PDB file of C-alpha atoms in Angstrom:
ATOM      1  CA  MET E   1      -0.063  -0.053   0.065  1.00 52.00           C
ATOM      2  CA  GLY E   2       2.678   2.280   0.798  1.00 56.00           C
ATOM      3  CA  ASN E   3       4.727   2.014  -2.698  1.00 57.00           C
ATOM      4  CA  CYS E   4       3.418   5.244  -4.229  1.00 60.00           C
ATOM      5  CA  ILE E   5       5.041   7.277  -1.475  1.00 62.00           C
ATOM      6  CA  ARG E   6       8.363   5.825  -2.587  1.00 55.00           C
ATOM      7  CA  LYS E   7      10.293   7.861  -4.944  1.00 58.00           C
ATOM      8  CA  GLY E   8      12.518   6.298  -7.636  1.00 56.00           C
ATOM      9  CA  SER E   9      15.691   7.374  -8.949  1.00 54.00           C
ATOM     10  CA  SER E  10      14.547   9.743 -12.042  1.00 57.00           C
ATOM     11  CA  THR E  11      17.528   8.538 -14.275  1.00 58.00           C
ATOM     12  CA  GLU E  12      16.175   5.041 -13.981  1.00 59.00           C
ATOM     13  CA  TRP E  13      13.037   3.927 -16.445  1.00 59.00           C
ATOM     14  CA  GLY E  14      11.995   0.376 -17.876  1.00 60.00           C
ATOM     15  CA  GLY E  15      15.029  -1.147 -15.497  1.00 60.00           C
ATOM     16  CA  GLU E  16      17.769   0.918 -17.447  1.00 63.00           C
ATOM     17  CA  ASP E  17      19.833   3.371 -15.754  1.00 63.00           C
ATOM     18  CA  TRP E  18      20.515   6.469 -17.893  1.00 61.00           C
ATOM     19  CA  ALA E  19      22.377   8.251 -15.266  1.00 62.00           C
ATOM     20  CA  SER E  20      25.537   8.185 -17.658  1.00 59.00           C
ATOM     21  CA  PHE E  21      23.642  10.558 -20.062  1.00 56.00           C
ATOM     22  CA  GLY E  22      23.144  13.488 -17.743  1.00 51.00           C
ATOM     23  CA  SER E  23      26.958  13.945 -17.392  1.00 48.00           C
ATOM     24  CA  GLY E  24      28.700  16.745 -18.992  1.00 47.00           C
ATOM     25  CA  ARG E  25      31.275  13.411 -20.276  1.00 44.00           C
ATOM     26  CA  ASP E  26      28.980  13.518 -23.442  1.00 43.00           C
ATOM     27  CA  LYS E  27      29.785  17.323 -24.011  1.00 44.00           C
ATOM     28  CA  ASP E  28      33.735  17.127 -23.612  1.00 43.00           C
ATOM     29  CA  GLU E  29      33.796  13.963 -26.178  1.00 45.00           C
ATOM     30  CA  GLY E  30      31.175  15.282 -28.951  1.00 46.00           C
ATOM     31  CA  GLY E  31      28.592  12.848 -28.108  1.00 47.00           C
ATOM     32  CA  LEU E  32      25.037  13.278 -28.000  1.00 46.00           C
ATOM     33  CA  ALA E  33      24.854  17.040 -26.690  1.00 45.00           C
ATOM     34  CA  ALA E  34      26.601  17.813 -30.205  1.00 43.00           C
ATOM     35  CA  ALA E  35      23.461  16.915 -31.658  1.00 45.00           C
ATOM     36  CA  GLU E  36      22.155  20.241 -31.259  1.00 46.00           C
ATOM     37  CA  SER E  37      25.118  22.255 -33.243  1.00 49.00           C
ATOM     38  CA  PHE E  38      24.946  20.612 -36.552  1.00 52.00           C
ATOM     39  CA  ALA E  39      22.803  21.540 -39.497  1.00 58.00           C
ATOM     40  CA  LEU E  40      20.890  19.337 -41.119  1.00 56.00           C
ATOM     41  CA  PRO E  41      20.263  18.655 -44.338  1.00 59.00           C
ATOM     42  CA  SER E  42      17.575  20.732 -46.564  1.00 62.00           C
ATOM     43  CA  SER E  43      15.249  17.612 -46.948  1.00 59.00           C
ATOM     44  CA  LEU E  44      15.153  17.211 -43.431  1.00 56.00           C
ATOM     45  CA  ALA E  45      15.441  20.869 -42.785  1.00 58.00           C
ATOM     46  CA  ALA E  46      11.535  21.744 -43.151  1.00 65.00           C
ATOM     47  CA  ALA E  47      10.984  19.238 -40.251  1.00 60.00           C
ATOM     48  CA  THR E  48      10.953  21.288 -36.612  1.00 62.00           C
ATOM     49  CA  GLU E  49      10.690  18.345 -34.301  1.00 76.00           C
ATOM     50  CA  VAL E  50      11.809  14.203 -34.772  1.00 68.00           C
ATOM     51  CA  LYS E  51      10.919  11.991 -32.123  1.00 77.00           C
ATOM     52  CA  ILE E  52      12.876   8.599 -32.438  1.00 75.00           C
ATOM     53  CA  LYS E  53      11.865   6.157 -29.410  1.00 81.00           C
ATOM     54  CA  ILE E  54      14.737   3.666 -29.217  1.00 81.00           C
ATOM     55  CA  SER E  55      16.093   1.736 -26.121  1.00 85.00           C
ATOM     56  CA  ARG E  56      19.354   2.621 -24.412  1.00 88.00           C
ATOM     57  CA  LYS E  57      21.173  -0.873 -25.448  1.00 89.00           C
ATOM     58  CA  GLU E  58      19.973  -0.312 -29.378  1.00 84.00           C
ATOM     59  CA  LEU E  59      21.002   3.282 -29.183  1.00 83.00           C
ATOM     60  CA  GLU E  60      24.583   2.045 -27.722  1.00 86.00           C
ATOM     61  CA  LYS E  61      25.025  -0.174 -30.225  1.00 84.00           C
ATOM     62  CA  LEU E  62      24.259   1.696 -33.175  1.00 82.00           C
ATOM     63  CA  LEU E  63      26.860   4.335 -32.037  1.00 82.00           C
ATOM     64  CA  LYS E  64      29.481   1.777 -31.485  1.00 85.00           C
ATOM     65  CA  GLU E  65      28.730   0.560 -35.251  1.00 82.00           C
ATOM     66  CA  ALA E  66      28.692   4.225 -36.386  1.00 81.00           C
ATOM     67  CA  ASP E  67      32.074   4.707 -35.024  1.00 81.00           C
ATOM     68  CA  VAL E  68      33.639   1.703 -36.393  1.00 81.00           C
ATOM     69  CA  GLU E  69      32.119   2.590 -39.787  1.00 81.00           C
ATOM     70  CA  GLY E  70      33.523   6.407 -39.468  1.00 84.00           C
ATOM     71  CA  MET E  71      29.703   7.718 -39.412  1.00 81.00           C
ATOM     72  CA  SER E  72      29.235  11.013 -38.494  1.00 82.00           C
ATOM     73  CA  LEU E  73      26.577  11.737 -35.887  1.00 78.00           C
ATOM     74  CA  GLN E  74      24.669  13.749 -38.783  1.00 80.00           C
ATOM     75  CA  GLN E  75      24.769  10.501 -41.089  1.00 81.00           C
ATOM     76  CA  VAL E  76      23.341   8.321 -37.836  1.00 79.00           C
ATOM     77  CA  LEU E  77      20.770  10.914 -36.963  1.00 78.00           C
ATOM     78  CA  ALA E  78      19.526  10.955 -41.109  1.00 78.00           C
ATOM     79  CA  GLN E  79      19.575   7.043 -41.356  1.00 77.00           C
ATOM     80  CA  LEU E  80      17.582   6.760 -38.354  1.00 75.00           C
ATOM     81  CA  VAL E  81      15.115   9.276 -39.841  1.00 73.00           C
ATOM     82  CA  ALA E  82      15.165   7.952 -43.247  1.00 73.00           C
ATOM     83  CA  GLY E  83      14.303   4.602 -41.836  1.00 68.00           C
ATOM     84  CA  GLU E  84      11.616   5.861 -39.890  1.00 63.00           C
ATOM     85  CA  GLU E  85       9.452   7.076 -42.941  1.00 62.00           C
ATOM     86  CA  ASN E  86       9.609   3.282 -44.248  1.00 64.00           C
ATOM     87  CA  GLN E  87       8.389   2.325 -41.154  1.00 67.00           C
ATOM     88  CA  ARG E  88       4.020   1.291 -41.276  1.00 72.00           C
ATOM     89  CA  PRO E  89       1.964   0.139 -38.162  1.00 76.00           C
ATOM     90  CA  TRP E  90       1.901  -2.840 -37.528  1.00 76.00           C
ATOM     91  CA  ARG E  91      -1.353  -5.113 -38.755  1.00 77.00           C
ATOM     92  CA  PRO E  92      -2.343  -8.180 -37.888  1.00 75.00           C
ATOM     93  CA  ALA E  93      -2.340 -10.603 -41.077  1.00 78.00           C
ATOM     94  CA  LEU E  94      -5.603 -12.605 -39.496  1.00 76.00           C
ATOM     95  CA  GLY E  95      -8.573  -9.847 -40.573  1.00 74.00           C
ATOM     96  CA  SER E  96     -11.360 -12.110 -38.626  1.00 77.00           C
ATOM     97  CA  ILE E  97     -11.641 -15.260 -36.833  1.00 76.00           C
ATOM     98  CA  PRO E  98     -13.689 -17.666 -37.985  1.00 76.00           C
ATOM     99  CA  GLU E  99     -16.157 -19.894 -36.000  1.00 82.00           C
ATOM    100  CA  TYR E 100     -16.315 -23.251 -35.412  1.00 81.00           C
ATOM    101  CA  ASP E 101     -19.111 -24.954 -36.023  1.00 81.00           C
ATOM    102  CA  GLY E 102     -18.870 -27.936 -33.209  1.00 74.00           C
ATOM    103  CA  ALA E 103     -21.593 -30.017 -34.707  1.00 65.00           C
TER     104      ALA E 103
END
């Protein structure tokens, strides 16, 4: 009954610890904080806001792959935005469930 009073960490969400993203380390290394300082390609310049939902583990994997391939942060973000346009919402393959006549 008292768990609504218990305060949780604001840096922990979904069982993942996001505390390292709030540190000043990203600014010094040119990490995610540098995303604000680059110019988007002209095809993306008209968009004012892009929301990308990705887990921390997926983000770390993506950034490691980009680092190995030598991709810049701009290229990674452009690739994520371009990939999002090709996504369709999931729809079930079965349109209706046929009824079973037990006789």
